[in-house]
Amino acid sequence: MMHGAHGAEGPDSTAHSDSGDADPDRLRSDFHAQTARIAFSELQRYFAAGKLVLVAGDLDLVGVALALARDDTASFEAWIAAGAVAPVSDDQARTWLSADAELWAVVAQPWVLVQEQRPEPPSEVSGPTQP
């Protein structure tokens, strides 16, 4: 199930196959609007089909989708070489499934790009700690 203000559209709802000539700002806006949190269990069929791609947490998920849509081979070669973009491994899939993990996801046809949610920053403790 999708969560948040991005609606209830599933990963099959968007096609950007002919977006190479699209306006980059509009395309970025479209990808941003379609980015949502989704349980890994709902992405298993894309994993099974080899269509689920993990994007490192330090990359902009929407930026990676935009690069894919624009066929930016140079960026993808660099990300792949750095291990920042890769197919989801069997071990990672098992971990997410057992943890009932929720991921950020965006469709960049034919791929579904996913990224782990960043942990919440620790809350600040006011004042010095007493021994």
Short mmCIF file of N, CA, C and O in Angstrom, two decimals:
data_model
loop_
_atom_site.label_atom_id
_atom_site.label_comp_id
_atom_site.label_asym_id
_atom_site.label_seq_id
_atom_site.Cartn_x
_atom_site.Cartn_y
_atom_site.Cartn_z
N MET A 1 0.83 -1.17 0.00
CA MET A 1 0.00 0.00 0.00
C MET A 1 0.88 1.23 0.00
O MET A 1 1.87 1.30 0.69
N MET A 2 0.51 2.23 -0.78
CA MET A 2 1.24 3.49 -0.82
C MET A 2 0.84 4.33 0.38
O MET A 2 -0.27 4.23 0.87
N HIS A 3 1.76 5.13 0.85
CA HIS A 3 1.50 5.98 1.99
C HIS A 3 1.86 7.41 1.65
O HIS A 3 2.64 7.66 0.76
N GLY A 4 1.30 8.34 2.38
CA GLY A 4 1.68 9.73 2.22
C GLY A 4 0.78 10.46 1.26
O GLY A 4 -0.24 9.96 0.81
N ALA A 5 1.17 11.66 0.89
CA ALA A 5 0.35 12.54 0.08
C ALA A 5 0.50 12.29 -1.40
O ALA A 5 0.00 13.05 -2.20
N HIS A 6 1.17 11.20 -1.78
CA HIS A 6 1.44 10.97 -3.17
C HIS A 6 0.38 10.13 -3.85
O HIS A 6 0.53 9.78 -5.00
N GLY A 7 -0.66 9.76 -3.16
CA GLY A 7 -1.75 9.03 -3.78
C GLY A 7 -1.59 7.54 -3.67
O GLY A 7 -0.65 7.04 -3.08
N ALA A 8 -2.52 6.83 -4.29
CA ALA A 8 -2.56 5.38 -4.16
C ALA A 8 -2.21 4.70 -5.48
O ALA A 8 -2.64 3.61 -5.74
N GLU A 9 -1.46 5.36 -6.33
CA GLU A 9 -1.09 4.75 -7.58
C GLU A 9 0.01 3.74 -7.35
O GLU A 9 0.92 3.97 -6.59
N GLY A 10 -0.08 2.62 -8.04
CA GLY A 10 0.94 1.59 -7.91
C GLY A 10 2.08 1.80 -8.89
O GLY A 10 2.03 2.70 -9.73
N PRO A 11 3.11 0.96 -8.80
CA PRO A 11 4.25 1.10 -9.68
C PRO A 11 3.94 0.95 -11.16
O PRO A 11 4.71 1.38 -11.98
N ASP A 12 2.80 0.34 -11.51
CA ASP A 12 2.46 0.18 -12.92
C ASP A 12 1.80 1.42 -13.52
O ASP A 12 1.54 1.47 -14.70
N SER A 13 1.56 2.45 -12.71
CA SER A 13 0.71 3.54 -13.15
C SER A 13 1.40 4.60 -13.99
O SER A 13 0.75 5.47 -14.52
N THR A 14 2.71 4.54 -14.16
CA THR A 14 3.41 5.61 -14.83
C THR A 14 4.29 5.08 -15.94
O THR A 14 4.98 4.11 -15.76
N ALA A 15 4.29 5.77 -17.06
CA ALA A 15 5.19 5.40 -18.14
C ALA A 15 5.97 6.64 -18.58
O ALA A 15 5.38 7.67 -18.86
N HIS A 16 7.26 6.52 -18.59
CA HIS A 16 8.13 7.61 -19.05
C HIS A 16 9.05 7.11 -20.14
O HIS A 16 10.20 7.50 -20.23
N SER A 17 8.54 6.23 -21.00
CA SER A 17 9.40 5.60 -21.98
C SER A 17 9.87 6.55 -23.06
O SER A 17 10.95 6.37 -23.61
N ASP A 18 9.11 7.56 -23.40
CA ASP A 18 9.51 8.49 -24.45
C ASP A 18 9.84 9.85 -23.87
O ASP A 18 9.57 10.88 -24.46
N SER A 19 10.47 9.88 -22.71
CA SER A 19 10.70 11.14 -22.03
C SER A 19 12.05 11.77 -22.33
O SER A 19 12.41 12.75 -21.72
N GLY A 20 12.81 11.24 -23.26
CA GLY A 20 14.12 11.79 -23.57
C GLY A 20 14.07 13.23 -24.01
O GLY A 20 15.01 13.98 -23.78
N ASP A 21 12.98 13.65 -24.66
CA ASP A 21 12.87 15.02 -25.13
C ASP A 21 11.99 15.87 -24.22
O ASP A 21 11.74 17.03 -24.52
N ALA A 22 11.51 15.32 -23.12
CA ALA A 22 10.62 16.05 -22.23
C ALA A 22 11.36 17.15 -21.50
O ALA A 22 12.58 17.08 -21.30
N ASP A 23 10.62 18.16 -21.09
CA ASP A 23 11.16 19.25 -20.30
C ASP A 23 11.68 18.69 -18.98
O ASP A 23 10.92 18.06 -18.24
N PRO A 24 12.99 18.87 -18.66
CA PRO A 24 13.55 18.27 -17.45
C PRO A 24 12.85 18.73 -16.16
O PRO A 24 12.69 17.93 -15.24
N ASP A 25 12.41 19.99 -16.10
CA ASP A 25 11.73 20.46 -14.89
C ASP A 25 10.38 19.77 -14.72
O ASP A 25 10.01 19.39 -13.62
N ARG A 26 9.66 19.63 -15.81
CA ARG A 26 8.37 18.95 -15.73
C ARG A 26 8.55 17.47 -15.40
O ARG A 26 7.83 16.90 -14.59
N LEU A 27 9.55 16.85 -16.02
CA LEU A 27 9.82 15.44 -15.76
C LEU A 27 10.21 15.24 -14.30
O LEU A 27 9.73 14.33 -13.64
N ARG A 28 11.06 16.10 -13.77
CA ARG A 28 11.45 16.02 -12.36
C ARG A 28 10.22 16.18 -11.48
O ARG A 28 10.04 15.43 -10.52
N SER A 29 9.38 17.12 -11.81
CA SER A 29 8.16 17.34 -11.04
C SER A 29 7.25 16.11 -11.09
O SER A 29 6.67 15.70 -10.07
N ASP A 30 7.13 15.49 -12.27
CA ASP A 30 6.31 14.28 -12.41
C ASP A 30 6.87 13.16 -11.54
O ASP A 30 6.12 12.49 -10.82
N PHE A 31 8.18 12.92 -11.63
CA PHE A 31 8.79 11.86 -10.82
C PHE A 31 8.62 12.15 -9.33
O PHE A 31 8.32 11.26 -8.55
N HIS A 32 8.80 13.40 -8.94
CA HIS A 32 8.65 13.76 -7.53
C HIS A 32 7.24 13.47 -7.04
O HIS A 32 7.04 12.91 -5.97
N ALA A 33 6.25 13.82 -7.85
CA ALA A 33 4.85 13.61 -7.47
C ALA A 33 4.52 12.12 -7.36
O ALA A 33 3.63 11.74 -6.60
N GLN A 34 5.24 11.28 -8.09
CA GLN A 34 4.95 9.85 -8.11
C GLN A 34 5.82 9.06 -7.14
O GLN A 34 5.70 7.85 -7.05
N THR A 35 6.69 9.75 -6.43
CA THR A 35 7.54 9.08 -5.45
C THR A 35 6.74 8.89 -4.16
O THR A 35 6.08 9.81 -3.69
N ALA A 36 6.80 7.67 -3.64
CA ALA A 36 6.01 7.37 -2.45
C ALA A 36 6.70 6.28 -1.64
O ALA A 36 7.58 5.58 -2.14
N ARG A 37 6.27 6.15 -0.40
CA ARG A 37 6.73 5.04 0.43
C ARG A 37 5.83 3.84 0.15
O ARG A 37 4.62 3.98 0.05
N ILE A 38 6.46 2.67 0.08
CA ILE A 38 5.71 1.46 -0.19
C ILE A 38 6.39 0.29 0.52
O ILE A 38 7.62 0.26 0.63
N ALA A 39 5.59 -0.63 1.01
CA ALA A 39 6.14 -1.81 1.68
C ALA A 39 6.85 -2.68 0.66
O ALA A 39 6.36 -2.87 -0.46
N PHE A 40 7.99 -3.23 1.05
CA PHE A 40 8.72 -4.11 0.15
C PHE A 40 7.86 -5.28 -0.29
O PHE A 40 7.95 -5.73 -1.44
N SER A 41 7.01 -5.76 0.59
CA SER A 41 6.16 -6.90 0.23
C SER A 41 5.32 -6.62 -1.01
O SER A 41 4.97 -7.53 -1.75
N GLU A 42 5.00 -5.35 -1.26
CA GLU A 42 4.23 -4.98 -2.43
C GLU A 42 5.10 -4.83 -3.68
O GLU A 42 4.57 -4.65 -4.78
N LEU A 43 6.40 -4.89 -3.49
CA LEU A 43 7.33 -4.76 -4.61
C LEU A 43 7.96 -6.10 -5.00
O LEU A 43 8.80 -6.14 -5.91
N GLN A 44 7.56 -7.17 -4.34
CA GLN A 44 8.19 -8.46 -4.58
C GLN A 44 8.11 -8.92 -6.03
O GLN A 44 9.06 -9.50 -6.56
N ARG A 45 7.01 -8.65 -6.70
CA ARG A 45 6.90 -9.12 -8.09
C ARG A 45 7.88 -8.40 -8.99
O ARG A 45 8.38 -8.97 -9.96
N TYR A 46 8.20 -7.14 -8.67
CA TYR A 46 9.19 -6.40 -9.47
C TYR A 46 10.59 -6.94 -9.18
O TYR A 46 11.42 -7.05 -10.08
N PHE A 47 10.84 -7.31 -7.92
CA PHE A 47 12.10 -7.94 -7.55
C PHE A 47 12.25 -9.26 -8.30
O PHE A 47 13.29 -9.55 -8.89
N ALA A 48 11.20 -10.07 -8.29
CA ALA A 48 11.23 -11.38 -8.94
C ALA A 48 11.48 -11.24 -10.44
O ALA A 48 12.11 -12.11 -11.05
N ALA A 49 11.01 -10.16 -11.03
CA ALA A 49 11.19 -9.93 -12.46
C ALA A 49 12.53 -9.27 -12.77
O ALA A 49 12.83 -9.00 -13.94
N GLY A 50 13.33 -8.96 -11.74
CA GLY A 50 14.62 -8.31 -11.96
C GLY A 50 14.50 -6.84 -12.29
O GLY A 50 15.40 -6.25 -12.88
N LYS A 51 13.41 -6.21 -11.90
CA LYS A 51 13.15 -4.81 -12.24
C LYS A 51 13.33 -3.85 -11.07
O LYS A 51 13.09 -2.66 -11.21
N LEU A 52 13.75 -4.36 -9.91
CA LEU A 52 13.89 -3.52 -8.72
C LEU A 52 15.34 -3.11 -8.57
O LEU A 52 16.23 -3.95 -8.51
N VAL A 53 15.59 -1.80 -8.50
CA VAL A 53 16.94 -1.26 -8.45
C VAL A 53 17.11 -0.44 -7.18
O VAL A 53 16.32 0.47 -6.90
N LEU A 54 18.15 -0.75 -6.41
CA LEU A 54 18.45 -0.04 -5.17
C LEU A 54 19.32 1.17 -5.48
O LEU A 54 20.35 1.06 -6.15
N VAL A 55 18.92 2.31 -4.96
CA VAL A 55 19.65 3.56 -5.10
C VAL A 55 20.21 3.92 -3.73
O VAL A 55 19.47 3.94 -2.74
N ALA A 56 21.50 4.21 -3.66
CA ALA A 56 22.16 4.56 -2.40
C ALA A 56 21.48 5.76 -1.76
O ALA A 56 20.99 6.67 -2.44
N GLY A 57 21.51 5.78 -0.42
CA GLY A 57 20.86 6.83 0.33
C GLY A 57 21.43 8.22 0.12
O GLY A 57 20.75 9.21 0.36
N ASP A 58 22.68 8.31 -0.35
CA ASP A 58 23.26 9.63 -0.55
C ASP A 58 22.95 10.20 -1.93
O ASP A 58 23.33 11.33 -2.23
N LEU A 59 22.23 9.45 -2.76
CA LEU A 59 21.82 9.96 -4.07
C LEU A 59 20.38 10.45 -3.99
O LEU A 59 19.59 9.97 -3.19
N ASP A 60 20.04 11.37 -4.87
CA ASP A 60 18.67 11.88 -4.99
C ASP A 60 17.87 10.88 -5.83
O ASP A 60 18.17 10.70 -7.02
N LEU A 61 16.91 10.21 -5.21
CA LEU A 61 16.13 9.18 -5.89
C LEU A 61 15.47 9.73 -7.16
O LEU A 61 15.51 9.11 -8.22
N VAL A 62 14.88 10.90 -7.07
CA VAL A 62 14.23 11.51 -8.23
C VAL A 62 15.28 11.88 -9.28
O VAL A 62 15.05 11.72 -10.48
N GLY A 63 16.44 12.33 -8.86
CA GLY A 63 17.51 12.65 -9.79
C GLY A 63 17.98 11.43 -10.56
O GLY A 63 18.28 11.50 -11.76
N VAL A 64 18.03 10.28 -9.89
CA VAL A 64 18.42 9.04 -10.56
C VAL A 64 17.34 8.64 -11.57
O VAL A 64 17.65 8.23 -12.69
N ALA A 65 16.07 8.76 -11.19
CA ALA A 65 14.98 8.46 -12.12
C ALA A 65 15.05 9.38 -13.33
O ALA A 65 14.86 8.93 -14.47
N LEU A 66 15.33 10.64 -13.10
CA LEU A 66 15.45 11.61 -14.19
C LEU A 66 16.61 11.23 -15.11
O LEU A 66 16.48 11.25 -16.33
N ALA A 67 17.74 10.86 -14.54
CA ALA A 67 18.90 10.45 -15.35
C ALA A 67 18.56 9.22 -16.18
O ALA A 67 18.96 9.12 -17.35
N LEU A 68 17.80 8.29 -15.61
CA LEU A 68 17.40 7.09 -16.34
C LEU A 68 16.48 7.48 -17.50
O LEU A 68 16.67 7.01 -18.63
N ALA A 69 15.53 8.33 -17.24
CA ALA A 69 14.59 8.75 -18.28
C ALA A 69 15.30 9.52 -19.40
O ALA A 69 14.91 9.44 -20.56
N ARG A 70 16.35 10.24 -19.04
CA ARG A 70 17.11 11.04 -20.02
C ARG A 70 18.23 10.24 -20.67
O ARG A 70 19.00 10.78 -21.45
N ASP A 71 18.34 8.95 -20.31
CA ASP A 71 19.36 8.06 -20.87
C ASP A 71 20.77 8.60 -20.63
O ASP A 71 21.61 8.61 -21.51
N ASP A 72 21.00 9.04 -19.39
CA ASP A 72 22.29 9.60 -18.98
C ASP A 72 23.26 8.46 -18.63
O ASP A 72 23.48 8.13 -17.47
N THR A 73 23.83 7.85 -19.66
CA THR A 73 24.69 6.69 -19.51
C THR A 73 25.90 6.99 -18.64
O THR A 73 26.30 6.17 -17.81
N ALA A 74 26.51 8.15 -18.81
CA ALA A 74 27.73 8.48 -18.05
C ALA A 74 27.47 8.47 -16.55
O ALA A 74 28.26 7.92 -15.78
N SER A 75 26.36 9.07 -16.12
CA SER A 75 26.04 9.08 -14.69
C SER A 75 25.81 7.66 -14.19
O SER A 75 26.29 7.28 -13.12
N PHE A 76 25.05 6.86 -14.96
CA PHE A 76 24.77 5.49 -14.53
C PHE A 76 26.03 4.65 -14.46
O PHE A 76 26.20 3.87 -13.52
N GLU A 77 26.92 4.81 -15.40
CA GLU A 77 28.18 4.05 -15.35
C GLU A 77 28.96 4.39 -14.09
O GLU A 77 29.51 3.51 -13.43
N ALA A 78 29.00 5.68 -13.75
CA ALA A 78 29.71 6.11 -12.54
C ALA A 78 29.03 5.57 -11.28
O ALA A 78 29.70 5.07 -10.36
N TRP A 79 27.69 5.64 -11.22
CA TRP A 79 26.97 5.15 -10.04
C TRP A 79 27.12 3.64 -9.89
O TRP A 79 27.30 3.14 -8.79
N ILE A 80 27.05 2.92 -11.00
CA ILE A 80 27.20 1.47 -10.94
C ILE A 80 28.61 1.10 -10.49
O ILE A 80 28.78 0.24 -9.63
N ALA A 81 29.61 1.77 -11.05
CA ALA A 81 31.01 1.50 -10.66
C ALA A 81 31.24 1.77 -9.18
O ALA A 81 32.00 1.07 -8.52
N ALA A 82 30.55 2.78 -8.65
CA ALA A 82 30.69 3.14 -7.23
C ALA A 82 29.81 2.28 -6.33
O ALA A 82 29.87 2.40 -5.10
N GLY A 83 28.96 1.45 -6.92
CA GLY A 83 28.05 0.62 -6.13
C GLY A 83 26.86 1.41 -5.58
O GLY A 83 26.16 0.95 -4.68
N ALA A 84 26.62 2.59 -6.14
CA ALA A 84 25.55 3.45 -5.66
C ALA A 84 24.19 3.11 -6.28
O ALA A 84 23.15 3.51 -5.76
N VAL A 85 24.20 2.39 -7.39
CA VAL A 85 22.98 1.93 -8.06
C VAL A 85 23.23 0.48 -8.44
O VAL A 85 24.24 0.18 -9.08
N ALA A 86 22.33 -0.40 -8.01
CA ALA A 86 22.52 -1.84 -8.29
C ALA A 86 21.19 -2.56 -8.16
O ALA A 86 20.29 -2.11 -7.44
N PRO A 87 21.09 -3.71 -8.84
CA PRO A 87 19.89 -4.53 -8.63
C PRO A 87 19.80 -4.92 -7.16
O PRO A 87 20.82 -5.10 -6.49
N VAL A 88 18.59 -5.05 -6.66
CA VAL A 88 18.40 -5.49 -5.28
C VAL A 88 18.85 -6.94 -5.17
O VAL A 88 18.43 -7.79 -5.96
N SER A 89 19.71 -7.23 -4.20
CA SER A 89 20.23 -8.59 -4.01
C SER A 89 19.20 -9.45 -3.28
O SER A 89 18.29 -8.96 -2.62
N ASP A 90 19.39 -10.76 -3.40
CA ASP A 90 18.51 -11.71 -2.69
C ASP A 90 18.59 -11.48 -1.18
O ASP A 90 17.56 -11.51 -0.50
N ASP A 91 19.80 -11.28 -0.67
CA ASP A 91 19.97 -11.05 0.77
C ASP A 91 19.23 -9.80 1.23
O ASP A 91 18.58 -9.79 2.27
N GLN A 92 19.35 -8.72 0.44
CA GLN A 92 18.66 -7.47 0.80
C GLN A 92 17.16 -7.68 0.78
O GLN A 92 16.45 -7.23 1.67
N ALA A 93 16.67 -8.38 -0.22
CA ALA A 93 15.23 -8.64 -0.32
C ALA A 93 14.72 -9.42 0.88
O ALA A 93 13.67 -9.09 1.45
N ARG A 94 15.48 -10.44 1.29
CA ARG A 94 15.08 -11.23 2.48
C ARG A 94 15.06 -10.36 3.72
O ARG A 94 14.15 -10.46 4.56
N THR A 95 16.06 -9.50 3.86
CA THR A 95 16.13 -8.61 5.02
C THR A 95 14.92 -7.68 5.06
O THR A 95 14.27 -7.52 6.09
N TRP A 96 14.61 -7.07 3.92
CA TRP A 96 13.46 -6.17 3.87
C TRP A 96 12.16 -6.91 4.13
O TRP A 96 11.29 -6.39 4.82
N LEU A 97 12.03 -8.11 3.59
CA LEU A 97 10.80 -8.87 3.77
C LEU A 97 10.61 -9.23 5.23
O LEU A 97 9.52 -9.06 5.79
N SER A 98 11.67 -9.73 5.88
CA SER A 98 11.54 -10.13 7.28
C SER A 98 11.33 -8.93 8.20
O SER A 98 10.69 -9.06 9.25
N ALA A 99 11.81 -7.76 7.81
CA ALA A 99 11.64 -6.55 8.62
C ALA A 99 10.37 -5.79 8.27
O ALA A 99 10.06 -4.77 8.87
N ASP A 100 9.62 -6.30 7.27
CA ASP A 100 8.44 -5.59 6.78
C ASP A 100 8.80 -4.14 6.46
O ASP A 100 8.12 -3.19 6.85
N ALA A 101 9.93 -3.99 5.75
CA ALA A 101 10.48 -2.66 5.46
C ALA A 101 9.61 -1.86 4.51
O ALA A 101 8.96 -2.40 3.62
N GLU A 102 9.63 -0.57 4.72
CA GLU A 102 8.98 0.38 3.84
C GLU A 102 10.07 1.18 3.16
O GLU A 102 11.02 1.63 3.80
N LEU A 103 9.96 1.33 1.84
CA LEU A 103 10.99 1.98 1.05
C LEU A 103 10.40 3.15 0.29
O LEU A 103 9.20 3.20 0.02
N TRP A 104 11.26 4.07 -0.10
CA TRP A 104 10.87 5.09 -1.06
C TRP A 104 10.95 4.45 -2.43
O TRP A 104 11.90 3.70 -2.70
N ALA A 105 10.00 4.70 -3.29
CA ALA A 105 10.01 4.09 -4.62
C ALA A 105 9.50 5.09 -5.66
O ALA A 105 8.66 5.94 -5.37
N VAL A 106 10.06 4.95 -6.86
CA VAL A 106 9.58 5.72 -8.00
C VAL A 106 9.77 4.85 -9.23
O VAL A 106 10.74 4.10 -9.34
N VAL A 107 8.81 4.92 -10.15
CA VAL A 107 8.88 4.14 -11.37
C VAL A 107 9.55 4.97 -12.45
O VAL A 107 9.18 6.11 -12.71
N ALA A 108 10.58 4.37 -13.06
CA ALA A 108 11.22 4.93 -14.25
C ALA A 108 11.24 3.75 -15.23
O ALA A 108 12.17 2.97 -15.26
N GLN A 109 10.15 3.60 -15.96
CA GLN A 109 9.91 2.43 -16.80
C GLN A 109 11.16 2.00 -17.54
O GLN A 109 11.85 2.84 -18.07
N PRO A 110 11.49 0.73 -17.55
CA PRO A 110 10.74 -0.40 -16.99
C PRO A 110 11.15 -0.71 -15.55
O PRO A 110 10.79 -1.74 -15.01
N TRP A 111 11.91 0.15 -14.92
CA TRP A 111 12.48 -0.10 -13.60
C TRP A 111 11.66 0.51 -12.50
O TRP A 111 10.99 1.53 -12.69
N VAL A 112 11.77 -0.07 -11.31
CA VAL A 112 11.26 0.54 -10.09
C VAL A 112 12.48 0.82 -9.23
O VAL A 112 13.20 -0.10 -8.84
N LEU A 113 12.76 2.09 -9.01
CA LEU A 113 13.91 2.50 -8.20
C LEU A 113 13.47 2.60 -6.76
O LEU A 113 12.41 3.18 -6.46
N VAL A 114 14.26 2.03 -5.85
CA VAL A 114 13.92 2.07 -4.43
C VAL A 114 15.10 2.60 -3.63
O VAL A 114 16.25 2.51 -4.05
N GLN A 115 14.76 3.15 -2.49
CA GLN A 115 15.78 3.69 -1.59
C GLN A 115 15.29 3.50 -0.17
O GLN A 115 14.10 3.71 0.12
N GLU A 116 16.20 3.07 0.69
CA GLU A 116 15.82 2.90 2.09
C GLU A 116 15.51 4.26 2.69
O GLU A 116 16.14 5.26 2.35
N GLN A 117 14.56 4.24 3.60
CA GLN A 117 14.23 5.48 4.30
C GLN A 117 15.36 5.84 5.24
O GLN A 117 15.95 4.97 5.87
N ARG A 118 15.64 7.09 5.30
CA ARG A 118 16.68 7.55 6.22
C ARG A 118 16.12 7.53 7.63
O ARG A 118 14.97 7.89 7.87
N PRO A 119 16.95 7.10 8.58
CA PRO A 119 16.46 7.09 9.96
C PRO A 119 16.20 8.51 10.45
O PRO A 119 16.82 9.46 9.98
N GLU A 120 15.27 8.60 11.36
CA GLU A 120 14.97 9.90 11.95
C GLU A 120 16.18 10.38 12.75
O GLU A 120 16.84 9.58 13.41
N PRO A 121 16.49 11.67 12.68
CA PRO A 121 17.61 12.17 13.49
C PRO A 121 17.29 12.02 14.97
O PRO A 121 16.13 12.13 15.37
N PRO A 122 18.31 11.74 15.78
CA PRO A 122 18.04 11.61 17.22
C PRO A 122 17.55 12.94 17.78
O PRO A 122 17.97 14.00 17.34
N SER A 123 16.65 12.84 18.74
CA SER A 123 16.16 14.08 19.35
C SER A 123 17.25 14.63 20.26
O SER A 123 17.99 13.89 20.89
N GLU A 124 17.31 15.95 20.28
CA GLU A 124 18.34 16.59 21.11
C GLU A 124 17.93 16.57 22.57
O GLU A 124 16.76 16.75 22.91
N VAL A 125 18.88 16.35 23.41
CA VAL A 125 18.64 16.39 24.84
C VAL A 125 19.06 17.76 25.32
O VAL A 125 20.18 18.20 25.05
N SER A 126 18.18 18.44 26.01
CA SER A 126 18.52 19.78 26.45
C SER A 126 19.26 19.73 27.78
O SER A 126 18.90 18.96 28.67
N GLY A 127 20.30 20.51 27.86
CA GLY A 127 21.07 20.60 29.10
C GLY A 127 22.08 19.49 29.24
O GLY A 127 22.01 18.49 28.53
N PRO A 128 23.03 19.66 30.11
CA PRO A 128 24.07 18.65 30.31
C PRO A 128 23.51 17.41 31.02
O PRO A 128 22.54 17.50 31.76
N THR A 129 24.12 16.29 30.74
CA THR A 129 23.72 15.04 31.39
C THR A 129 24.39 14.96 32.75
O THR A 129 25.58 15.17 32.88
N GLN A 130 23.58 14.65 33.78
CA GLN A 130 24.12 14.53 35.13
C GLN A 130 24.64 13.13 35.35
O GLN A 130 24.01 12.17 34.94
N PRO A 131 25.82 12.97 35.99
CA PRO A 131 26.37 11.63 36.26
C PRO A 131 25.58 10.89 37.31
O PRO A 131 24.90 11.37 38.10
#
